[in-house]
Amino acid sequence: YESPIKKNGRNGYGANSSPDGNTGPVATWKGDKNYYLENERVGVWQKAMNKGFDTDELSVDDKFGVASQNFAKTHILWRGQRNNCPSAIKWLQTILRDQYEFYNLDIDGVFGSYTEKCVKEFQSNRNIKADGKVGLVTTYYLLEGTVY
């Protein structure tokens, strides 16, 4: 497995730059480089999270960089959450069904027992903690796109 951030050079972005676009003698990356991604799925996720959590906190730039990683750490999708965010849950259900082949999963915006079961199976298939909660690590793997 090759790190998703290696593109060229030592850190993949040239000697004086970082995944968040900072350049100069000292790049100030404060996210987790292991979870940096740049693809269209990230932009879809950013739009869904902004809508689901009624915010414009995320720039829709297709980059899972510092701001997106911090958002994923603090806006966790799970069955017992207090805030009802059907748009965010519909994104989760859609990507699980359409990208990861959980074909029996209904897209209803409700984080019910079957959605939780699908999330846990998804996590287990990737050897990450199968707790049914969609935070940073699970979001990364959802956005990364590899079907196992």
PDB file of C-alpha atoms in Angstrom:
ATOM      1  CA  TYR A   1       0.000   0.000   0.000  1.00  0.00           C
ATOM      2  CA  GLU A   2       1.409   3.369  -0.989  1.00  0.00           C
ATOM      3  CA  SER A   3       0.541   6.501   0.932  1.00  0.00           C
ATOM      4  CA  PRO A   4      -2.136   8.550  -0.849  1.00  0.00           C
ATOM      5  CA  ILE A   5      -0.066  11.728  -0.561  1.00  0.00           C
ATOM      6  CA  LYS A   6       3.031  10.593  -2.428  1.00  0.00           C
ATOM      7  CA  LYS A   7       2.981  12.248  -5.820  1.00  0.00           C
ATOM      8  CA  ASN A   8       6.588  13.330  -6.386  1.00  0.00           C
ATOM      9  CA  GLY A   9       9.639  14.253  -4.366  1.00  0.00           C
ATOM     10  CA  ARG A  10      10.111  13.614  -0.663  1.00  0.00           C
ATOM     11  CA  ASN A  11       6.675  14.566   0.594  1.00  0.00           C
ATOM     12  CA  GLY A  12       4.875  14.332  -2.739  1.00  0.00           C
ATOM     13  CA  TYR A  13       4.417  18.081  -3.098  1.00  0.00           C
ATOM     14  CA  GLY A  14       7.962  19.322  -3.643  1.00  0.00           C
ATOM     15  CA  ALA A  15      10.493  20.296  -1.021  1.00  0.00           C
ATOM     16  CA  ASN A  16       8.741  23.464   0.115  1.00  0.00           C
ATOM     17  CA  SER A  17       5.049  22.688  -0.031  1.00  0.00           C
ATOM     18  CA  SER A  18       2.404  20.649   1.723  1.00  0.00           C
ATOM     19  CA  PRO A  19      -0.914  19.020   0.833  1.00  0.00           C
ATOM     20  CA  ASP A  20      -2.851  22.094   1.959  1.00  0.00           C
ATOM     21  CA  GLY A  21      -1.055  24.243  -0.623  1.00  0.00           C
ATOM     22  CA  ASN A  22       1.243  26.097   1.768  1.00  0.00           C
ATOM     23  CA  THR A  23       4.627  26.895   0.290  1.00  0.00           C
ATOM     24  CA  GLY A  24       7.849  28.368   1.556  1.00  0.00           C
ATOM     25  CA  PRO A  25      10.771  27.260   3.674  1.00  0.00           C
ATOM     26  CA  VAL A  26       8.484  25.798   6.356  1.00  0.00           C
ATOM     27  CA  ALA A  27       5.181  24.260   5.295  1.00  0.00           C
ATOM     28  CA  THR A  28       2.535  24.415   8.051  1.00  0.00           C
ATOM     29  CA  TRP A  29       0.482  21.272   7.490  1.00  0.00           C
ATOM     30  CA  LYS A  30      -1.565  20.532  10.608  1.00  0.00           C
ATOM     31  CA  GLY A  31      -3.763  17.706   9.367  1.00  0.00           C
ATOM     32  CA  ASP A  32      -2.890  14.034   9.176  1.00  0.00           C
ATOM     33  CA  LYS A  33      -0.882  13.474   5.996  1.00  0.00           C
ATOM     34  CA  ASN A  34      -1.843   9.798   6.059  1.00  0.00           C
ATOM     35  CA  TYR A  35      -5.435  10.811   5.374  1.00  0.00           C
ATOM     36  CA  TYR A  36      -4.911  13.462   2.697  1.00  0.00           C
ATOM     37  CA  LEU A  37      -6.998  12.849  -0.430  1.00  0.00           C
ATOM     38  CA  GLU A  38      -7.923  14.817  -3.484  1.00  0.00           C
ATOM     39  CA  ASN A  39     -10.788  13.520  -5.629  1.00  0.00           C
ATOM     40  CA  GLU A  40     -14.379  14.268  -6.686  1.00  0.00           C
ATOM     41  CA  ARG A  41     -15.849  12.072  -3.924  1.00  0.00           C
ATOM     42  CA  VAL A  42     -14.378  14.525  -1.400  1.00  0.00           C
ATOM     43  CA  GLY A  43     -16.259  17.429  -3.033  1.00  0.00           C
ATOM     44  CA  VAL A  44     -19.530  15.485  -2.915  1.00  0.00           C
ATOM     45  CA  TRP A  45     -18.874  14.741   0.770  1.00  0.00           C
ATOM     46  CA  GLN A  46     -18.068  18.413   1.480  1.00  0.00           C
ATOM     47  CA  LYS A  47     -21.360  19.541  -0.099  1.00  0.00           C
ATOM     48  CA  ALA A  48     -23.354  16.889   1.774  1.00  0.00           C
ATOM     49  CA  MET A  49     -21.759  17.752   5.126  1.00  0.00           C
ATOM     50  CA  ASN A  50     -22.336  21.479   4.660  1.00  0.00           C
ATOM     51  CA  LYS A  51     -25.995  20.799   3.885  1.00  0.00           C
ATOM     52  CA  GLY A  52     -26.444  18.077   6.508  1.00  0.00           C
ATOM     53  CA  PHE A  53     -24.943  20.133   9.315  1.00  0.00           C
ATOM     54  CA  ASP A  54     -26.421  23.425   8.049  1.00  0.00           C
ATOM     55  CA  THR A  55     -23.075  25.162   7.676  1.00  0.00           C
ATOM     56  CA  ASP A  56     -20.745  26.577   5.056  1.00  0.00           C
ATOM     57  CA  GLU A  57     -17.682  25.626   7.100  1.00  0.00           C
ATOM     58  CA  LEU A  58     -16.235  23.358   4.413  1.00  0.00           C
ATOM     59  CA  SER A  59     -14.808  24.746   1.187  1.00  0.00           C
ATOM     60  CA  VAL A  60     -15.900  22.514  -1.671  1.00  0.00           C
ATOM     61  CA  ASP A  61     -12.444  21.997  -3.174  1.00  0.00           C
ATOM     62  CA  ASP A  62     -12.234  18.186  -3.558  1.00  0.00           C
ATOM     63  CA  LYS A  63      -9.400  18.106  -0.984  1.00  0.00           C
ATOM     64  CA  PHE A  64      -9.528  16.125   2.246  1.00  0.00           C
ATOM     65  CA  GLY A  65      -7.004  18.431   3.897  1.00  0.00           C
ATOM     66  CA  VAL A  66      -6.790  20.141   7.275  1.00  0.00           C
ATOM     67  CA  ALA A  67     -10.284  21.707   7.392  1.00  0.00           C
ATOM     68  CA  SER A  68     -12.039  18.619   6.027  1.00  0.00           C
ATOM     69  CA  GLN A  69     -10.162  16.288   8.354  1.00  0.00           C
ATOM     70  CA  ASN A  70     -10.993  18.451  11.367  1.00  0.00           C
ATOM     71  CA  PHE A  71     -14.643  18.534  10.295  1.00  0.00           C
ATOM     72  CA  ALA A  72     -14.718  14.729   9.990  1.00  0.00           C
ATOM     73  CA  LYS A  73     -13.207  14.429  13.486  1.00  0.00           C
ATOM     74  CA  THR A  74     -15.843  16.680  15.070  1.00  0.00           C
ATOM     75  CA  HIS A  75     -18.973  15.906  12.990  1.00  0.00           C
ATOM     76  CA  ILE A  76     -19.340  12.178  13.492  1.00  0.00           C
ATOM     77  CA  LEU A  77     -22.201  10.254  11.933  1.00  0.00           C
ATOM     78  CA  TRP A  78     -23.552   7.470  14.121  1.00  0.00           C
ATOM     79  CA  ARG A  79     -26.793   5.855  15.165  1.00  0.00           C
ATOM     80  CA  GLY A  80     -27.144   7.620  18.529  1.00  0.00           C
ATOM     81  CA  GLN A  81     -26.196  11.143  17.485  1.00  0.00           C
ATOM     82  CA  ARG A  82     -28.366  13.990  18.757  1.00  0.00           C
ATOM     83  CA  ASN A  83     -28.377  16.167  15.665  1.00  0.00           C
ATOM     84  CA  ASN A  84     -30.531  14.815  12.891  1.00  0.00           C
ATOM     85  CA  CYS A  85     -28.705  15.485   9.619  1.00  0.00           C
ATOM     86  CA  PRO A  86     -30.534  13.467   6.945  1.00  0.00           C
ATOM     87  CA  SER A  87     -28.526  14.943   4.031  1.00  0.00           C
ATOM     88  CA  ALA A  88     -25.258  13.771   5.563  1.00  0.00           C
ATOM     89  CA  ILE A  89     -26.723  10.349   6.339  1.00  0.00           C
ATOM     90  CA  LYS A  90     -28.103  10.088   2.784  1.00  0.00           C
ATOM     91  CA  TRP A  91     -24.569  10.749   1.496  1.00  0.00           C
ATOM     92  CA  LEU A  92     -23.285   7.925   3.713  1.00  0.00           C
ATOM     93  CA  GLN A  93     -26.011   5.532   2.594  1.00  0.00           C
ATOM     94  CA  THR A  94     -25.517   6.441  -1.062  1.00  0.00           C
ATOM     95  CA  ILE A  95     -21.759   5.870  -1.045  1.00  0.00           C
ATOM     96  CA  LEU A  96     -22.145   2.611   0.874  1.00  0.00           C
ATOM     97  CA  ARG A  97     -24.730   1.370  -1.620  1.00  0.00           C
ATOM     98  CA  ASP A  98     -23.362   2.701  -4.896  1.00  0.00           C
ATOM     99  CA  GLN A  99     -19.583   2.587  -4.341  1.00  0.00           C
ATOM    100  CA  TYR A 100     -19.242  -0.246  -1.848  1.00  0.00           C
ATOM    101  CA  GLU A 101     -22.059  -2.542  -3.024  1.00  0.00           C
ATOM    102  CA  PHE A 102     -24.343  -2.584   0.021  1.00  0.00           C
ATOM    103  CA  TYR A 103     -27.226  -2.913  -2.430  1.00  0.00           C
ATOM    104  CA  ASN A 104     -29.967  -3.588   0.140  1.00  0.00           C
ATOM    105  CA  LEU A 105     -29.334  -0.301   1.954  1.00  0.00           C
ATOM    106  CA  ASP A 106     -32.217   2.170   1.616  1.00  0.00           C
ATOM    107  CA  ILE A 107     -31.392   5.829   1.061  1.00  0.00           C
ATOM    108  CA  ASP A 108     -33.761   7.327   3.642  1.00  0.00           C
ATOM    109  CA  GLY A 109     -31.582   9.687   5.689  1.00  0.00           C
ATOM    110  CA  VAL A 110     -32.112   7.680   8.876  1.00  0.00           C
ATOM    111  CA  PHE A 111     -29.120   6.118  10.618  1.00  0.00           C
ATOM    112  CA  GLY A 112     -30.948   2.960  11.597  1.00  0.00           C
ATOM    113  CA  SER A 113     -29.755  -0.485  12.609  1.00  0.00           C
ATOM    114  CA  TYR A 114     -29.108  -1.651   9.030  1.00  0.00           C
ATOM    115  CA  THR A 115     -27.060   1.449   8.181  1.00  0.00           C
ATOM    116  CA  GLU A 116     -25.071   0.827  11.355  1.00  0.00           C
ATOM    117  CA  LYS A 117     -24.564  -2.826  10.381  1.00  0.00           C
ATOM    118  CA  CYS A 118     -23.290  -1.765   6.925  1.00  0.00           C
ATOM    119  CA  VAL A 119     -20.890   0.787   8.448  1.00  0.00           C
ATOM    120  CA  LYS A 120     -19.528  -1.843  10.855  1.00  0.00           C
ATOM    121  CA  GLU A 121     -19.021  -4.337   8.038  1.00  0.00           C
ATOM    122  CA  PHE A 122     -17.315  -1.641   5.939  1.00  0.00           C
ATOM    123  CA  GLN A 123     -15.003  -0.854   8.880  1.00  0.00           C
ATOM    124  CA  SER A 124     -14.283  -4.504   9.606  1.00  0.00           C
ATOM    125  CA  ASN A 125     -13.363  -5.133   5.956  1.00  0.00           C
ATOM    126  CA  ARG A 126     -10.682  -2.427   6.297  1.00  0.00           C
ATOM    127  CA  ASN A 127      -9.356  -3.567   9.673  1.00  0.00           C
ATOM    128  CA  ILE A 128     -10.431  -0.387  11.432  1.00  0.00           C
ATOM    129  CA  LYS A 129     -12.401  -0.210  14.667  1.00  0.00           C
ATOM    130  CA  ALA A 130     -15.888  -1.504  13.825  1.00  0.00           C
ATOM    131  CA  ASP A 131     -17.862   0.813  16.104  1.00  0.00           C
ATOM    132  CA  GLY A 132     -20.434   2.020  13.557  1.00  0.00           C
ATOM    133  CA  LYS A 133     -19.285   5.631  13.902  1.00  0.00           C
ATOM    134  CA  VAL A 134     -18.194   7.587  10.838  1.00  0.00           C
ATOM    135  CA  GLY A 135     -15.392   9.930  11.906  1.00  0.00           C
ATOM    136  CA  LEU A 136     -12.022  10.763  10.350  1.00  0.00           C
ATOM    137  CA  VAL A 137     -10.694   7.290   9.571  1.00  0.00           C
ATOM    138  CA  THR A 138     -13.939   5.809   8.266  1.00  0.00           C
ATOM    139  CA  THR A 139     -14.640   8.950   6.231  1.00  0.00           C
ATOM    140  CA  TYR A 140     -11.164   8.704   4.701  1.00  0.00           C
ATOM    141  CA  TYR A 141     -11.766   5.113   3.606  1.00  0.00           C
ATOM    142  CA  LEU A 142     -15.228   5.970   2.246  1.00  0.00           C
ATOM    143  CA  LEU A 143     -13.722   8.810   0.196  1.00  0.00           C
ATOM    144  CA  GLU A 144     -10.660   6.826  -0.843  1.00  0.00           C
ATOM    145  CA  GLY A 145     -12.823   4.575  -3.009  1.00  0.00           C
ATOM    146  CA  THR A 146     -11.174   1.147  -2.889  1.00  0.00           C
ATOM    147  CA  VAL A 147     -13.671  -1.715  -2.955  1.00  0.00           C
ATOM    148  CA  TYR A 148     -12.464  -4.809  -1.085  1.00  0.00           C
TER     149      TYR A 148
END
